[in-house]
mmCIF file of C-alpha atoms and ligand atoms in Angstrom:
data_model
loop_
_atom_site.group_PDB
_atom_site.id
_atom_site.type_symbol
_atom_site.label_atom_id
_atom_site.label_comp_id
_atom_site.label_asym_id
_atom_site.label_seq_id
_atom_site.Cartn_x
_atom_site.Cartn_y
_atom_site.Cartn_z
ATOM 1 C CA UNK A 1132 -16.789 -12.776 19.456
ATOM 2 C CA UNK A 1133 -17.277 -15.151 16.479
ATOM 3 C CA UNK A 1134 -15.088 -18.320 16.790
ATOM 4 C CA UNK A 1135 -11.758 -17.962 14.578
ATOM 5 C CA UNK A 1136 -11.828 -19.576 11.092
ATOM 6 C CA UNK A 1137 -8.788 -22.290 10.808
ATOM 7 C CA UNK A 1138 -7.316 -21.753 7.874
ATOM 8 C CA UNK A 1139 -4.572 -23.157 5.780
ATOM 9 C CA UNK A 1140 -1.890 -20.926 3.455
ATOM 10 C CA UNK A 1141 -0.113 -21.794 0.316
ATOM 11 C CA UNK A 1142 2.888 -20.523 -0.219
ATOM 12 C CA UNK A 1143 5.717 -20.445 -3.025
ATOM 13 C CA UNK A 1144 8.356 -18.071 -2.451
ATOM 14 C CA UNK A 1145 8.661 -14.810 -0.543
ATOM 15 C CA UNK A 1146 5.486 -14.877 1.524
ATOM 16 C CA UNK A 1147 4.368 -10.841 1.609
ATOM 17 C CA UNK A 1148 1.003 -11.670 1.084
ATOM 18 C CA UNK A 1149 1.111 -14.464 4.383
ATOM 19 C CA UNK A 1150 2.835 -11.876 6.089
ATOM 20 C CA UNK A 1151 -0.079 -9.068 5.457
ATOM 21 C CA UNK A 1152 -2.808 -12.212 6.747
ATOM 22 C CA UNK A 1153 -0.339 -12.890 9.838
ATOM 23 C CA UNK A 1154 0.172 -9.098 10.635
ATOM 24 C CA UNK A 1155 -3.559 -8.908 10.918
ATOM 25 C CA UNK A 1156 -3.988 -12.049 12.474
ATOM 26 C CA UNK A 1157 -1.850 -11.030 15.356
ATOM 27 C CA UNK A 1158 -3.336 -7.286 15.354
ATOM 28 C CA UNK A 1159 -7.072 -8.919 15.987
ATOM 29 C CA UNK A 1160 -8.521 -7.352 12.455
ATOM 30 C CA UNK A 1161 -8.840 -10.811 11.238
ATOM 31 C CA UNK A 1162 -10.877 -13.548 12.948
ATOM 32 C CA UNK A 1163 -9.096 -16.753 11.905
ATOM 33 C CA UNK A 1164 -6.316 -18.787 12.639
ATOM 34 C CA UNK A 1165 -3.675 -19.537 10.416
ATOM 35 C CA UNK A 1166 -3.026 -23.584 11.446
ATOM 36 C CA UNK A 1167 -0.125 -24.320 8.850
ATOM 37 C CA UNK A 1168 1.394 -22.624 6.242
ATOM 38 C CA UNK A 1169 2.824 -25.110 3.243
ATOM 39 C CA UNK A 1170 5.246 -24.488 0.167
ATOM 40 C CA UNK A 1171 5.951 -26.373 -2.565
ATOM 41 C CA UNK A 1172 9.645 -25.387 -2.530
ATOM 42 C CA UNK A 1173 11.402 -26.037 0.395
ATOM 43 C CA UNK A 1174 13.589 -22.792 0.461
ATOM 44 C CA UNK A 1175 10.989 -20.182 0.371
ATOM 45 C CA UNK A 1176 11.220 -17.232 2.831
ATOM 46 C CA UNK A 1177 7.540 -17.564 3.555
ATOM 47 C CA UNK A 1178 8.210 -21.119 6.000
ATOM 48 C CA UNK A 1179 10.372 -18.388 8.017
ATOM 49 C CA UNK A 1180 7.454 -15.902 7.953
ATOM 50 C CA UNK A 1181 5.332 -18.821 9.152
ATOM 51 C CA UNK A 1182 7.750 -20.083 11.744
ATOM 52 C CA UNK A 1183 8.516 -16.712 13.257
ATOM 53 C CA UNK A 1184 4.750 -16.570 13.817
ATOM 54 C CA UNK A 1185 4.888 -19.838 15.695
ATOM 55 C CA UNK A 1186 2.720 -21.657 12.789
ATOM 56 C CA UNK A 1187 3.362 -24.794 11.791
ATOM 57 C CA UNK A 1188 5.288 -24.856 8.570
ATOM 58 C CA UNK A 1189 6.112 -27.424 6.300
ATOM 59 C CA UNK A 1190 7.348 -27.886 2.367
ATOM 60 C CA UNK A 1191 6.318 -30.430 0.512
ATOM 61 C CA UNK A 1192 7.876 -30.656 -2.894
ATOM 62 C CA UNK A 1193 6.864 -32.249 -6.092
ATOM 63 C CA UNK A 1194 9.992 -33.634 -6.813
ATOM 64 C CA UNK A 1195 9.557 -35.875 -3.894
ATOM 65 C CA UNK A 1196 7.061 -37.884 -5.760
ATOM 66 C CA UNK A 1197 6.885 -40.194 -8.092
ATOM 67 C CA UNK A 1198 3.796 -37.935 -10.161
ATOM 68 C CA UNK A 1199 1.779 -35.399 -9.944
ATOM 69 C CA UNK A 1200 -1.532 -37.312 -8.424
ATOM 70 C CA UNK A 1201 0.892 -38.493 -5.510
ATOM 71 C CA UNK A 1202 1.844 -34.839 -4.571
ATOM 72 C CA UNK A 1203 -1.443 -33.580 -4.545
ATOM 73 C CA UNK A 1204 -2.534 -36.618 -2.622
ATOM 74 C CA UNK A 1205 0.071 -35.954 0.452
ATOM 75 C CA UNK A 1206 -0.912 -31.785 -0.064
ATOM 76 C CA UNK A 1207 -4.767 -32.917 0.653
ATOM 77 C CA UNK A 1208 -3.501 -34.656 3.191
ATOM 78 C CA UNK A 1209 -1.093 -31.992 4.779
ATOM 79 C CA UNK A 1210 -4.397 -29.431 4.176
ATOM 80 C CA UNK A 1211 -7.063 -31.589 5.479
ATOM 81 C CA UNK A 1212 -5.088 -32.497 8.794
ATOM 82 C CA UNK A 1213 -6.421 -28.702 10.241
ATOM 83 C CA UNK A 1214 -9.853 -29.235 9.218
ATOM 84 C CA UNK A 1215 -9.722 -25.833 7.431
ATOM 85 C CA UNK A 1216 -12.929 -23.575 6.669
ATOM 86 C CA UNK A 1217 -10.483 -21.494 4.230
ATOM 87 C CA UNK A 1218 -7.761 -22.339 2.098
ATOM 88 C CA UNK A 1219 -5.584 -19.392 0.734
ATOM 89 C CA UNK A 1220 -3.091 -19.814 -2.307
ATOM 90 C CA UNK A 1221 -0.811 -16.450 -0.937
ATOM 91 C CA UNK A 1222 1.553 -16.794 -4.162
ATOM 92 C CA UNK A 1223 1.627 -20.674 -5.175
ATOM 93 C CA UNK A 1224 2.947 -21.504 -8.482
ATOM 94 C CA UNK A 1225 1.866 -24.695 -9.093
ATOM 95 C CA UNK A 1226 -1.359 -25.408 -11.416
ATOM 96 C CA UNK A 1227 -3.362 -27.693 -9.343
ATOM 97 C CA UNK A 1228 -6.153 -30.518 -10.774
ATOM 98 C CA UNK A 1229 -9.730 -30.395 -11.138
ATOM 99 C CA UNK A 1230 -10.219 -33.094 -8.889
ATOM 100 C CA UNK A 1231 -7.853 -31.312 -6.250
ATOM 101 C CA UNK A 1232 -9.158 -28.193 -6.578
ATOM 102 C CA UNK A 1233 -12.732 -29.368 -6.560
ATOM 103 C CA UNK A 1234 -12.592 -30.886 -2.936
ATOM 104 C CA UNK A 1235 -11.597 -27.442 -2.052
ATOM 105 C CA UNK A 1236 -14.456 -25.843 -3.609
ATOM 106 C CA UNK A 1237 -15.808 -22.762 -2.433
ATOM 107 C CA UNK A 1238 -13.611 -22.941 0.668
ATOM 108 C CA UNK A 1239 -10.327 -21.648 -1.836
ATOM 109 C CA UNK A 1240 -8.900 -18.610 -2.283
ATOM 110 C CA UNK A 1241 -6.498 -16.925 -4.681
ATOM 111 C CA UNK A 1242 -4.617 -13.714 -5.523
ATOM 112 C CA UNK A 1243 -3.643 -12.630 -8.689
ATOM 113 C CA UNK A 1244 -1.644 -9.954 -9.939
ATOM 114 C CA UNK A 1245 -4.128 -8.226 -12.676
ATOM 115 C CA UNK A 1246 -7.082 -6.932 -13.146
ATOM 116 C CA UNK A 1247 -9.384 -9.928 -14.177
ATOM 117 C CA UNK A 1248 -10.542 -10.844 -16.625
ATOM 118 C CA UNK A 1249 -7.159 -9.372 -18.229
ATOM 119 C CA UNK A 1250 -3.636 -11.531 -18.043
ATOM 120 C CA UNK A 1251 -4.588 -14.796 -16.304
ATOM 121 C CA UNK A 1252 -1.433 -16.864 -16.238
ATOM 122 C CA UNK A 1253 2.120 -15.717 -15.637
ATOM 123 C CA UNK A 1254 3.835 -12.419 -16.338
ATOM 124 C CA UNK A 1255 0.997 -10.545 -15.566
ATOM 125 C CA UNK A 1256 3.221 -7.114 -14.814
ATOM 126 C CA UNK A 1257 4.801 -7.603 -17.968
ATOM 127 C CA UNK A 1258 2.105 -8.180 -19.877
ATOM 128 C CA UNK A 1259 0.078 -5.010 -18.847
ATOM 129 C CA UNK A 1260 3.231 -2.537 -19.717
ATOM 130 C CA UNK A 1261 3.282 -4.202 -23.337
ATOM 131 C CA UNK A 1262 0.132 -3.722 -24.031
ATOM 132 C CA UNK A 1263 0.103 -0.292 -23.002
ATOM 133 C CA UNK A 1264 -2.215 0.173 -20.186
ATOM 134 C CA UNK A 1265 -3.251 3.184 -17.858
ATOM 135 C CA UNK A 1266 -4.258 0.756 -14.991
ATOM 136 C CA UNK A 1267 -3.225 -2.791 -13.568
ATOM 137 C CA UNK A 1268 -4.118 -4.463 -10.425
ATOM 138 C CA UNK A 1269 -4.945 -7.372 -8.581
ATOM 139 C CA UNK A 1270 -7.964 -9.480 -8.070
ATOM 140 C CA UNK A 1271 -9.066 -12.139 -5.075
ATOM 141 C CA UNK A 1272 -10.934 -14.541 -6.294
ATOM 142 C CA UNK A 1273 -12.935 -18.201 -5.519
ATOM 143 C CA UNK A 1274 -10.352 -20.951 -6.864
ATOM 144 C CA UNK A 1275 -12.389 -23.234 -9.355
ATOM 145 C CA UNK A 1276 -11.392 -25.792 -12.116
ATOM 146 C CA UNK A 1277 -10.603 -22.697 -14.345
ATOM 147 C CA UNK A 1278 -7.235 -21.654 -14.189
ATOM 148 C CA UNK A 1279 -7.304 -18.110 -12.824
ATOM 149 C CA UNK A 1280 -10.759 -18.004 -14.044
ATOM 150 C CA UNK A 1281 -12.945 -18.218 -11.087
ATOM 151 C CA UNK A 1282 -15.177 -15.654 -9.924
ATOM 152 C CA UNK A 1283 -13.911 -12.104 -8.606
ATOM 153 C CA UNK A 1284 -14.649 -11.178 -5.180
ATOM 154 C CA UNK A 1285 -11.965 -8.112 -4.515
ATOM 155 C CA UNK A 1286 -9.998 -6.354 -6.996
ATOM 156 C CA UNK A 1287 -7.848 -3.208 -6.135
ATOM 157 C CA UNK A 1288 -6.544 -0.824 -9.488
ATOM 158 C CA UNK A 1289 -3.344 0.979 -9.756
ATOM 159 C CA UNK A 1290 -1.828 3.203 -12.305
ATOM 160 C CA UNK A 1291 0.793 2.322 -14.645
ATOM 161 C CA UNK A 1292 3.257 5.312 -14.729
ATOM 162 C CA UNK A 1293 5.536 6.641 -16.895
ATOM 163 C CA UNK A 1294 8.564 5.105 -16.481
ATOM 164 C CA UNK A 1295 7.089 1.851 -14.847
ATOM 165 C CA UNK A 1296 9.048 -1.578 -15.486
ATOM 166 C CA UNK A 1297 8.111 -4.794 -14.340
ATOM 167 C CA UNK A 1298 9.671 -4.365 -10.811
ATOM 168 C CA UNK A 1299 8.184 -0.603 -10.600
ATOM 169 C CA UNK A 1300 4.742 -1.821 -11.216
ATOM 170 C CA UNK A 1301 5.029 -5.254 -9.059
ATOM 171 C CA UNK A 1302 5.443 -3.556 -6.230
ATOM 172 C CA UNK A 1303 2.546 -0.841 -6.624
ATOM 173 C CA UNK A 1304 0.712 -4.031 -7.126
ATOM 174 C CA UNK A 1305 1.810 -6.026 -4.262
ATOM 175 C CA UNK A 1306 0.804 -2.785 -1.999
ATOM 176 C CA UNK A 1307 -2.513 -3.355 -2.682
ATOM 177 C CA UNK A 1308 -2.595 -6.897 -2.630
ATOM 178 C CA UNK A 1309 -1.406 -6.535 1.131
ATOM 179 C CA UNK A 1310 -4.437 -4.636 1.798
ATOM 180 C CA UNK A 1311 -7.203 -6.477 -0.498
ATOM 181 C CA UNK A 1312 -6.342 -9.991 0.501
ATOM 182 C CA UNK A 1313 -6.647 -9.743 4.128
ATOM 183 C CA UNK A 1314 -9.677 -8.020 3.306
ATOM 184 C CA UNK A 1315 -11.124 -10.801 1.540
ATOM 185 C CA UNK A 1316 -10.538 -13.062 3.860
ATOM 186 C CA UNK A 1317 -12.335 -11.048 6.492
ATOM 187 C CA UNK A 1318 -15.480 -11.075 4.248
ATOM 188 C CA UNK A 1319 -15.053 -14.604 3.884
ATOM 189 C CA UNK A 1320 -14.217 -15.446 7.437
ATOM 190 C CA UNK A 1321 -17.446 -13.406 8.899
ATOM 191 C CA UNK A 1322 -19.572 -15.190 6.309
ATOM 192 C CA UNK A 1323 -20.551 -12.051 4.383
ATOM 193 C CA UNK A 1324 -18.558 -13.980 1.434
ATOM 194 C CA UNK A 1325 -19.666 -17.411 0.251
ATOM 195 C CA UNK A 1326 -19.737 -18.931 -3.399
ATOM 196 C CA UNK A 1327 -22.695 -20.728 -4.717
ATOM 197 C CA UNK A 1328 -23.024 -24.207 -6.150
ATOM 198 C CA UNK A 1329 -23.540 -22.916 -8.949
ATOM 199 C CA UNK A 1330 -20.546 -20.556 -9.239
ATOM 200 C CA UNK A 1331 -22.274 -16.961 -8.088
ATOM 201 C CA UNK A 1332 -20.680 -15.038 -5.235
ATOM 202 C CA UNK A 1333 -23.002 -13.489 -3.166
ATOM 203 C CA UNK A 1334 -22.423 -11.013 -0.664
ATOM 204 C CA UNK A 1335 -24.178 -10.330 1.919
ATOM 205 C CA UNK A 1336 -26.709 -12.670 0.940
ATOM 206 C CA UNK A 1337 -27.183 -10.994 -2.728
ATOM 207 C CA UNK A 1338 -25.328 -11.905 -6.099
ATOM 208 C CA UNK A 1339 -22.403 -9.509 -6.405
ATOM 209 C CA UNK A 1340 -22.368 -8.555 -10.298
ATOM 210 C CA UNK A 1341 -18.911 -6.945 -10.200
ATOM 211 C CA UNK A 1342 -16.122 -7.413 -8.244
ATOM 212 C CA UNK A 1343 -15.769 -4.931 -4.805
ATOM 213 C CA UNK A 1344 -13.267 -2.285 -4.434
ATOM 214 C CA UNK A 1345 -10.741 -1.898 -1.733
ATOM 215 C CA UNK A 1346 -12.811 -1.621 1.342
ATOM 216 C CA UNK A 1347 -12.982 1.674 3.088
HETATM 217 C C1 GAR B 1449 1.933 -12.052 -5.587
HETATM 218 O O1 GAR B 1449 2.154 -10.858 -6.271
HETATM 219 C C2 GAR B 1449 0.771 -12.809 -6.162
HETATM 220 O O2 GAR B 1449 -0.190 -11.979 -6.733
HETATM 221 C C3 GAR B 1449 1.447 -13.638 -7.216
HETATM 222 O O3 GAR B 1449 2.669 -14.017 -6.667
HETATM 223 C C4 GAR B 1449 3.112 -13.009 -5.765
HETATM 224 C C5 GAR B 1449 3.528 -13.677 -4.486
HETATM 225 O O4 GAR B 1449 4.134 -12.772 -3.619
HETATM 226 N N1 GAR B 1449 0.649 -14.765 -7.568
HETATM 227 C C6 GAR B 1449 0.564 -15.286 -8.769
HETATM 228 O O5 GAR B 1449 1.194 -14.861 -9.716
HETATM 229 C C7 GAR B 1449 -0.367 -16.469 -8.899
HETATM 230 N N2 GAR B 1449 -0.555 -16.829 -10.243
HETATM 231 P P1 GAR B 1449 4.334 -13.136 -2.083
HETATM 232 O O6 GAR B 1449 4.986 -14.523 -2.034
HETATM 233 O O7 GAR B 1449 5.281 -12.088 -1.589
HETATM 234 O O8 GAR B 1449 3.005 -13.113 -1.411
#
């Protein structure tokens, strides 16, 4: 039995995507432990997911300091309290620094609702329907300087149907989010998973070229 990674989740708002890393947390199909789970808004559901699971959970806002460096300051601080091996943004809005993001290097994780390289930023759902497309999807990916622009490591397609608005096609999305993400963090967790210094994801010990699928 490999010892548990500690890891440390992100949160914003509704917490599905904590919930699908607690759920398999608690079923034994993931070998870490979740040590705290923090939100940048103080009323989002995903503290109760947290604090239902008996993990520590705890909001610190923005608006509670006097800038932007002194928030990300106390975060570090909150983060790097646990010690963690992993640290997973599971929905969190905020756009974080270089300098923040960089101490987390290679030990960061993020979700994001399309298929990247497509529709980094916001309204990702949206986006896809206007422009027409057959597919959409999600992608996990290493979190570096690049706003939604570090390398791929999971990424799950869906199709856009007839019919689809933004709600319609968020939730086929978030379906498969709830199955890549703890996936990724599996990968990660058993050390099959690891970023390079120089930005290459290798798997297994080889450079992966193109993102995985859902695993089997
Ligand atoms: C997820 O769909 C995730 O992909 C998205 O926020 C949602 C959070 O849902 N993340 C982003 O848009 C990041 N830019 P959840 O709180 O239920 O996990």
């Amino acid at each position: 039995m490999i010892q548990p990674l500690d890891v440390v989740v992100l949160i914003s708002g509704n917490g599905s995507n904590l919930q699908a890393l607690i759920d398999g947390m608690q079923a034994g199909r993931l070998p870490i432990r979740i040590n705290a789970v923090i939100s940048d808004r103080p009323g989002a559901f995903g503290l109760e997911r947290a604090e239902r699971a008996a993990i520590a959970a705890q909001a610190i806002a923005p608006r509670d300091f006097p800038g932007k460096e002194a928030w990300e300051t106390a975060l570090a601080a909150a983060i790097d309290l646990h010690s963690p091996g992993l640290v997973v943004l599971a929905g969190f809005m905020r756009v974080l620094s270089a300098a923040f993001v960089r101490h987390y290097r290679g030990r960061m994780l993020n979700i994001h609702p399309s298929l990247l390289p497509k529709y980094r930023g916001l309204h990702t759902h949206r986006r896809a329907l206007e422009a027409g497309d057959a597919t959409h999807g999600a992608s996990v990916h290493f979190v570096t300087e690049e706003l939604d622009g570090g390398p791929v490591i999971l990424q799950a397609e869906v199709p856009v149907l007839p019919g689809d608005d933004e709600a319609s096609l968020a939730a086929r999305v978030q379906a498969v989010e709830h199955v890549i993400y703890p996936q990724a963090v599996r990968l990660f967790a058993e050390g099959r998973i690891r970023m390079r210094d120089d930005g290459q994801v290798e798997y297994d010990g080889m450079p992966l070229t193109a993102p995985l699928p859902a695993q089997a």
